[in-house]
Structures are given as structure tokens and as C-alpha cells.
CSV table of C-alpha atoms in Angstrom, one decimal:
chain,number,residue,atom,x,y,z
A,1,UNK,CA,-0.6,9.0,14.1
A,2,UNK,CA,0.9,9.9,10.8
A,3,UNK,CA,1.5,13.5,10.0
A,4,UNK,CA,-1.1,14.8,7.6
A,5,UNK,CA,0.1,14.7,4.0
A,6,UNK,CA,-1.6,17.2,1.6
A,7,UNK,CA,-3.9,15.6,-0.9
A,8,UNK,CA,-6.5,17.0,-3.3
A,9,UNK,CA,-10.2,16.1,-2.9
A,10,UNK,CA,-11.6,14.6,-6.1
A,11,UNK,CA,-15.3,14.8,-6.9
A,12,UNK,CA,-16.9,11.7,-8.4
A,13,UNK,CA,-17.7,13.4,-11.6
A,14,UNK,CA,-14.1,13.9,-12.3
A,15,UNK,CA,-13.6,10.2,-12.7
A,16,UNK,CA,-15.5,10.5,-16.0
A,17,UNK,CA,-12.7,12.6,-17.3
A,18,UNK,CA,-13.8,16.1,-16.4
A,19,UNK,CA,-10.7,18.3,-16.2
A,20,UNK,CA,-10.7,20.6,-13.2
A,21,UNK,CA,-7.8,20.1,-10.8
A,22,UNK,CA,-4.2,21.3,-10.6
A,23,UNK,CA,-1.6,19.1,-8.9
A,24,UNK,CA,-0.4,20.7,-5.6
A,25,UNK,CA,2.6,18.6,-4.9
A,26,UNK,CA,4.1,15.3,-6.0
A,27,UNK,CA,1.3,13.3,-4.4
A,28,UNK,CA,-0.9,15.7,-6.3
A,29,UNK,CA,0.6,14.4,-9.5
A,30,UNK,CA,-1.0,11.0,-8.7
A,31,UNK,CA,-4.2,12.8,-7.5
A,32,UNK,CA,-4.3,14.6,-10.9
A,33,UNK,CA,-4.1,11.3,-12.6
A,34,UNK,CA,-6.9,10.0,-10.4
A,35,UNK,CA,-9.1,12.9,-11.3
A,36,UNK,CA,-8.5,13.0,-15.0
A,37,UNK,CA,-7.1,16.6,-14.7
A,38,UNK,CA,-6.1,18.1,-18.0
A,39,UNK,CA,-3.1,16.3,-19.5
A,40,UNK,CA,-2.4,14.0,-16.6
A,41,UNK,CA,-4.5,11.1,-17.7
A,42,UNK,CA,-2.9,11.2,-21.1
A,43,UNK,CA,0.5,11.3,-19.4
A,44,UNK,CA,0.0,7.8,-17.9
A,45,UNK,CA,-2.6,6.5,-20.4
A,46,UNK,CA,-5.6,6.3,-18.1
A,47,UNK,CA,-8.6,5.0,-20.1
A,48,UNK,CA,-12.3,4.6,-19.4
A,49,UNK,CA,-12.0,0.9,-18.8
A,50,UNK,CA,-9.4,1.5,-16.0
A,51,UNK,CA,-12.0,3.7,-14.2
A,52,UNK,CA,-14.7,1.1,-14.8
A,53,UNK,CA,-12.7,-1.7,-13.3
A,54,UNK,CA,-11.8,0.5,-10.3
A,55,UNK,CA,-15.5,1.2,-9.8
A,56,UNK,CA,-16.2,-2.6,-9.9
A,57,UNK,CA,-13.6,-3.3,-7.2
A,58,UNK,CA,-14.9,-0.4,-5.1
A,59,UNK,CA,-18.5,-1.8,-5.3
A,60,UNK,CA,-17.2,-5.2,-4.2
A,61,UNK,CA,-15.4,-3.7,-1.2
A,62,UNK,CA,-18.5,-1.8,-0.1
A,63,UNK,CA,-20.7,-4.8,-0.5
A,64,UNK,CA,-18.3,-7.1,1.2
A,65,UNK,CA,-18.3,-9.5,-1.7
A,66,UNK,CA,-15.3,-11.0,-3.6
A,67,UNK,CA,-15.1,-10.1,-7.3
A,68,UNK,CA,-13.8,-12.3,-10.1
A,69,UNK,CA,-10.1,-11.9,-10.8
A,70,UNK,CA,-9.4,-9.1,-13.2
A,71,UNK,CA,-6.7,-11.2,-14.9
A,72,UNK,CA,-9.3,-13.8,-15.8
A,73,UNK,CA,-11.6,-11.2,-17.3
A,74,UNK,CA,-9.0,-9.2,-19.2
A,75,UNK,CA,-6.5,-11.3,-21.1
A,76,UNK,CA,-3.1,-9.6,-21.6
A,77,UNK,CA,-3.6,-7.2,-18.7
A,78,UNK,CA,-0.3,-5.4,-18.2
A,79,UNK,CA,1.3,-4.3,-14.9
A,80,UNK,CA,1.0,-0.6,-15.9
A,81,UNK,CA,-2.7,-1.1,-16.6
A,82,UNK,CA,-3.1,-2.6,-13.1
A,83,UNK,CA,-1.5,0.4,-11.5
A,84,UNK,CA,-3.9,2.7,-13.5
A,85,UNK,CA,-6.8,0.7,-12.1
A,86,UNK,CA,-5.4,1.0,-8.6
A,87,UNK,CA,-5.0,4.8,-8.9
A,88,UNK,CA,-8.5,5.2,-10.2
A,89,UNK,CA,-9.7,3.2,-7.2
A,90,UNK,CA,-7.9,5.5,-4.9
A,91,UNK,CA,-9.6,8.4,-6.6
A,92,UNK,CA,-13.0,7.1,-5.7
A,93,UNK,CA,-12.0,7.0,-2.0
A,94,UNK,CA,-10.3,10.4,-2.1
A,95,UNK,CA,-13.6,11.6,-3.7
A,96,UNK,CA,-15.3,10.6,-0.5
A,97,UNK,CA,-12.8,12.5,1.6
A,98,UNK,CA,-10.0,10.1,2.2
A,99,UNK,CA,-6.5,11.5,2.5
A,100,UNK,CA,-3.2,10.0,1.2
A,101,UNK,CA,-0.8,9.2,4.0
A,102,UNK,CA,1.9,7.3,2.0
A,103,UNK,CA,2.5,4.0,0.4
A,104,UNK,CA,3.0,0.3,1.1
A,105,UNK,CA,5.4,-2.1,-0.7
A,106,UNK,CA,4.2,-5.7,-0.7
A,107,UNK,CA,5.4,-9.1,-1.8
A,108,UNK,CA,9.0,-8.2,-0.8
A,109,UNK,CA,9.9,-11.3,1.1
A,110,UNK,CA,10.6,-14.7,-0.4
A,111,UNK,CA,8.0,-16.2,2.0
A,112,UNK,CA,5.3,-13.8,0.6
A,113,UNK,CA,6.3,-14.3,-3.0
A,114,UNK,CA,6.2,-18.0,-2.6
A,115,UNK,CA,2.8,-17.8,-0.8
A,116,UNK,CA,1.2,-16.1,-3.8
A,117,UNK,CA,3.4,-17.4,-6.6
A,118,UNK,CA,4.7,-14.0,-7.5
A,119,UNK,CA,8.3,-13.0,-8.2
A,120,UNK,CA,8.5,-9.2,-7.7
A,121,UNK,CA,7.1,-6.5,-5.3
A,122,UNK,CA,4.0,-4.4,-5.7
A,123,UNK,CA,2.9,-1.2,-4.1
A,124,UNK,CA,-0.3,0.4,-2.9
A,125,UNK,CA,-1.5,3.7,-1.5
A,126,UNK,CA,-2.1,4.2,2.2
A,127,UNK,CA,-5.2,6.3,3.1
A,128,UNK,CA,-6.1,7.8,6.4
A,129,UNK,CA,-9.1,5.6,7.1
A,130,UNK,CA,-6.8,2.6,7.0
A,131,UNK,CA,-4.8,3.9,10.0
A,132,UNK,CA,-5.6,2.3,13.4
A,133,UNK,CA,-4.0,3.8,16.5
A,134,UNK,CA,-1.3,1.8,18.3
A,135,UNK,CA,-3.1,-0.4,20.9
A,136,UNK,CA,-6.4,0.4,19.2
A,137,UNK,CA,-9.3,-1.9,18.1
A,138,UNK,CA,-9.8,-3.1,14.6
A,139,UNK,CA,-13.3,-4.2,13.8
A,140,UNK,CA,-13.1,-6.7,11.0
A,141,UNK,CA,-16.8,-6.3,9.9
A,142,UNK,CA,-16.7,-5.7,6.2
A,143,UNK,CA,-13.3,-7.3,5.6
A,144,UNK,CA,-13.5,-10.5,3.5
A,145,UNK,CA,-10.4,-12.6,4.5
A,146,UNK,CA,-8.1,-10.4,6.6
A,147,UNK,CA,-4.5,-11.4,7.2
A,148,UNK,CA,-1.8,-9.8,9.2
A,149,UNK,CA,1.9,-9.1,8.7
A,150,UNK,CA,4.7,-7.7,10.9
A,151,UNK,CA,6.7,-4.9,9.1
A,152,UNK,CA,9.1,-2.1,9.3
A,153,UNK,CA,7.8,1.4,8.5
A,154,UNK,CA,9.6,4.5,7.5
A,155,UNK,CA,8.6,8.2,7.6
A,156,UNK,CA,10.4,10.3,5.0
A,157,UNK,CA,12.1,13.5,6.2
A,158,UNK,CA,12.9,14.8,2.8
A,159,UNK,CA,11.5,14.3,-0.7
A,160,UNK,CA,12.7,11.2,-2.6
A,161,UNK,CA,12.3,10.8,-6.3
A,162,UNK,CA,14.2,9.8,-9.5
A,163,UNK,CA,15.0,6.9,-11.8
A,164,UNK,CA,18.3,6.0,-10.1
A,165,UNK,CA,17.4,6.2,-6.4
A,166,UNK,CA,19.6,3.8,-4.4
A,167,UNK,CA,19.2,2.2,-0.9
A,168,UNK,CA,21.7,4.8,0.4
A,169,UNK,CA,19.6,7.6,-1.0
A,170,UNK,CA,16.5,6.0,0.6
A,171,UNK,CA,18.3,5.7,4.0
A,172,UNK,CA,19.4,9.3,3.8
A,173,UNK,CA,15.8,10.5,3.1
A,174,UNK,CA,14.2,8.6,6.0
A,175,UNK,CA,13.6,10.5,9.2
A,176,UNK,CA,12.2,7.8,11.4
A,177,UNK,CA,11.7,4.1,11.5
A,178,UNK,CA,9.0,2.2,13.4
A,179,UNK,CA,7.5,-1.2,13.8
A,180,UNK,CA,4.1,-1.8,12.1
A,181,UNK,CA,1.3,-4.2,11.7
A,182,UNK,CA,-0.3,-4.4,8.3
A,183,UNK,CA,-3.7,-6.0,7.7
A,184,UNK,CA,-4.2,-7.1,4.1
A,185,UNK,CA,-7.5,-8.1,2.5
A,186,UNK,CA,-8.3,-9.0,-1.1
A,187,UNK,CA,-11.3,-7.8,-2.9
A,188,UNK,CA,-10.7,-10.8,-5.2
A,189,UNK,CA,-11.0,-14.5,-4.7
A,190,UNK,CA,-7.4,-15.1,-3.9
A,191,UNK,CA,-7.2,-18.5,-5.6
A,192,UNK,CA,-5.1,-17.9,-8.8
A,193,UNK,CA,-4.4,-14.3,-7.9
A,194,UNK,CA,-1.6,-12.7,-10.1
A,195,UNK,CA,0.7,-9.8,-9.5
A,196,UNK,CA,-1.6,-7.7,-11.8
A,197,UNK,CA,-4.6,-8.6,-9.7
A,198,UNK,CA,-2.8,-7.6,-6.5
A,199,UNK,CA,-1.7,-4.3,-7.9
A,200,UNK,CA,-5.2,-3.4,-9.3
A,201,UNK,CA,-6.6,-4.2,-5.8
A,202,UNK,CA,-4.3,-1.5,-4.2
A,203,UNK,CA,-1.8,-4.2,-3.2
A,204,UNK,CA,-4.5,-5.6,-0.8
A,205,UNK,CA,-4.3,-2.6,1.5
A,206,UNK,CA,-6.8,-2.8,4.3
A,207,UNK,CA,-5.5,-1.4,7.6
A,208,UNK,CA,-2.2,-0.6,9.3
A,209,UNK,CA,-0.9,0.3,12.7
A,210,UNK,CA,2.3,2.3,13.3
A,211,UNK,CA,4.4,2.1,16.5
A,212,UNK,CA,6.4,5.0,17.9
A,213,UNK,CA,9.0,6.2,15.5
A,214,UNK,CA,12.7,6.7,16.3
A,215,UNK,CA,15.4,8.4,14.3
A,216,UNK,CA,17.1,6.1,11.8
A,217,UNK,CA,20.5,6.1,13.5
A,218,UNK,CA,22.5,3.8,11.2
A,219,UNK,CA,22.0,0.4,12.9
A,220,UNK,CA,21.7,-2.7,10.8
A,221,UNK,CA,18.0,-2.9,10.0
A,222,UNK,CA,18.7,-6.1,8.0
A,223,UNK,CA,19.6,-7.8,11.3
A,224,UNK,CA,16.6,-6.4,13.2
A,225,UNK,CA,14.5,-9.4,14.3
A,226,UNK,CA,10.7,-8.8,14.3
A,227,UNK,CA,8.6,-11.1,16.4
A,228,UNK,CA,4.8,-11.3,16.0
A,229,UNK,CA,2.8,-12.5,18.9
A,230,UNK,CA,-0.8,-13.5,19.3
A,231,UNK,CA,-1.6,-13.0,22.9
A,232,UNK,CA,1.5,-14.5,24.7
A,233,UNK,CA,2.3,-16.9,21.9
A,234,UNK,CA,4.9,-16.2,19.2
A,235,UNK,CA,3.3,-17.0,15.9
A,236,UNK,CA,5.8,-15.6,13.4
A,237,UNK,CA,9.2,-13.9,13.2
A,238,UNK,CA,11.7,-12.6,10.6
A,239,UNK,CA,14.6,-10.3,10.1
A,240,UNK,CA,14.6,-7.0,8.2
A,241,UNK,CA,16.8,-8.5,5.5
A,242,UNK,CA,13.8,-10.6,4.5
A,243,UNK,CA,12.6,-7.4,2.8
A,244,UNK,CA,14.7,-7.5,-0.5
A,245,UNK,CA,17.8,-8.1,1.5
A,246,UNK,CA,17.7,-4.6,3.1
A,247,UNK,CA,14.5,-2.8,3.9
A,248,UNK,CA,15.9,0.5,2.5
A,249,UNK,CA,15.8,-1.2,-0.9
A,250,UNK,CA,12.0,-1.3,-0.6
A,251,UNK,CA,11.8,2.5,-0.3
A,252,UNK,CA,14.3,2.9,-3.2
A,253,UNK,CA,12.3,0.5,-5.4
A,254,UNK,CA,9.1,2.4,-4.6
A,255,UNK,CA,10.7,5.8,-5.5
A,256,UNK,CA,11.8,4.4,-8.8
A,257,UNK,CA,8.4,2.9,-9.5
A,258,UNK,CA,6.6,6.2,-8.9
A,259,UNK,CA,9.2,8.1,-10.9
A,260,UNK,CA,8.2,6.1,-14.0
A,261,UNK,CA,4.8,7.9,-13.7
A,262,UNK,CA,6.2,11.3,-13.0
A,263,UNK,CA,5.7,11.2,-9.2
A,264,UNK,CA,7.8,10.6,-6.1
A,265,UNK,CA,7.8,10.4,-2.3
A,266,UNK,CA,7.3,13.5,-0.2
A,267,UNK,CA,8.6,14.5,3.2
A,268,UNK,CA,6.0,13.2,5.7
A,269,UNK,CA,5.1,10.1,3.6
A,270,UNK,CA,4.8,6.8,5.5
A,271,UNK,CA,6.2,3.8,3.6
A,272,UNK,CA,5.4,0.3,4.9
A,273,UNK,CA,8.5,-1.7,3.7
A,274,UNK,CA,6.9,-5.2,3.4
A,275,UNK,CA,6.4,-8.3,5.5
A,276,UNK,CA,9.3,-10.2,7.1
A,277,UNK,CA,7.2,-13.4,7.1
A,278,UNK,CA,4.3,-15.0,5.3
A,279,UNK,CA,0.9,-13.5,6.2
A,280,UNK,CA,-1.3,-15.1,8.8
A,281,UNK,CA,-5.1,-15.2,9.2
A,282,UNK,CA,-6.5,-12.4,11.5
A,283,UNK,CA,-8.9,-14.0,14.0
A,284,UNK,CA,-11.6,-12.1,15.9
A,285,UNK,CA,-10.8,-11.6,19.6
A,286,UNK,CA,-7.0,-11.7,19.1
A,287,UNK,CA,-4.5,-9.3,20.5
A,288,UNK,CA,-1.5,-9.0,18.2
A,289,UNK,CA,1.8,-7.3,18.9
A,290,UNK,CA,5.2,-6.9,17.2
A,291,UNK,CA,8.4,-6.4,19.0
A,292,UNK,CA,12.1,-6.1,18.1
A,293,UNK,CA,15.4,-5.4,20.0
A,294,UNK,CA,15.8,-1.8,18.9
A,295,UNK,CA,12.3,-0.4,18.3
A,296,UNK,CA,9.2,0.3,20.4
A,297,UNK,CA,6.5,-2.4,20.2
A,298,UNK,CA,3.2,-2.0,18.4
A,299,UNK,CA,-0.1,-3.7,19.2
A,300,UNK,CA,-3.6,-4.2,17.9
A,301,UNK,CA,-6.9,-5.7,19.3
A,302,UNK,CA,-9.2,-7.4,16.8
A,303,UNK,CA,-13.0,-7.3,17.4
């Protein structure tokens, strides 16, 4: 289970721009943006329509119904606007008591980018209710079209932030690495989905499972072969280098992306680095597992 990361609890009224909260740490910088704390919304340009779109996506998730693509309803939607919608959506969940555990980076492999017709990564925020215990049961009731991916996950040992973070910096900041299963699920009809839609939808975050972490001891993660099995059958595989050529680059990219909005990664954050293969449908009744030569396996039962 991930170590608890501090996060501020945001009351729903704050989403209408009521200023009331101070940021407690770098995650709190994002939380302040979510809440509309004094000055923070102006810093990143959060507007009422960003909050309204986030509420629309939130309602779709709660009702279990797909919504119309945001990119079709708002011509000229920018990537930064999409991230603002994402953060406002996270605010709604934090307002109901969710805690921020870290971040995910998605669309990092050529296979995933080709699958969705997208040519750069995206990122989302991991919340505590998304975390399923290793070997635990995931009930897919309420998920629209869940898919699964095998990934590497990192736990930060020190803070990481800045405009010039390199893969070497990222590797030095990582305390542990583990295998992970990520379950993605879109609140949109995925036909025609764009990068902006994915970002606004919190990079399709749904659930994740972390294996046991081990110290990052300098081995070649690019050459680490991840194998995804469904029951006893291998259904997908890929090397760590499928993630931007080196999975540490995923962490560095995320730190630079957050820095653009005055935030960064904190010690204790979990970062899902991205899939090493194209995502696969997640069927009820399946038992999924990921293994690799150097890392403890991780598994999930689907009900």
C-alpha cells in the first residue's frame, strides 16, 4: 500500500471560487488550484468553464454513462485547458475525502500512441480509492470499458521539481521500483478521442495495483521484460525501454510538466511510468498477473 501523501480536503463550495485554503506542500499547490484558493487559480488561469466541464465528467462517471468528447464540444481546446479541467475534476473527488497518492504518465509507448492516434504523453493524478491491494479483487461495476496495462512504478525518495529535470535526476530521486497493473477507463466515448480529451479525463485513471517495491539498484530498467498473463496464458509483453526509451524519462517528463504550473513531485509520491504494450480489455472473472526477471510479481482478480 502506498505511503500516505498529505493532501488538503477541499469542500465543494470552494469549486465556485471561494478562497479559503493555503497550500501545505507541493501537492498542495495543485490542491490550491483545485480549490480556487486566493491567487492560485489566477496563477494557472482556472476559469468557471473548466470547473463546469469537470463537473460534467464527474456526473458521467457517477452515472456510469459515457459523455460526448470535450474536443467536439469546445473547438480550439488547448492542452493547458485540458489539464485545468483535470485538476478541477480531482478537486471534486478530494472534496469527498479522496487523497492524492501520486501521478500516472500515460501514452508513453509507441504501441499506446498508435492505438489512440496520439503523439505525446499525458499525465493524471492517482487517488487513494483507485488503489487495489496486490492480489486483491477489483469489482468492475460502474466502469464503462476498462482496459489493463502492465507497467513499472516508482516511489520517490526525495522531492523532484524543476524545468530542467533529466532522467538521471529522476533516477537519483527514486527510492523504489515495482511492477504495477493499471486499469484505465474513459468517461468519454473513445471513438475519436484526442490528447486533450484524455488529459481532461484524468488520463483515463481508474484503478491501479502495486507490487512490492525494491530499491532502484542501477540495473537496466530499459531491458526489464514485463510479461502480462491472464490466468496461465501470456497475453502481452514489453520491455521497459518501450516507455520513452527509458522509464526514468517518464518521471523526468512529469516533473517538468508539473513545474510549468508551479508544482513538483514530493518524496513518497508514486509514479506509474506508462504501459509497455497496448492496453487490453479487462474481462470479468479474469486473474491477471505481471512478472519480470528482477521484480516481485503483482496480481489482480476481476469480479
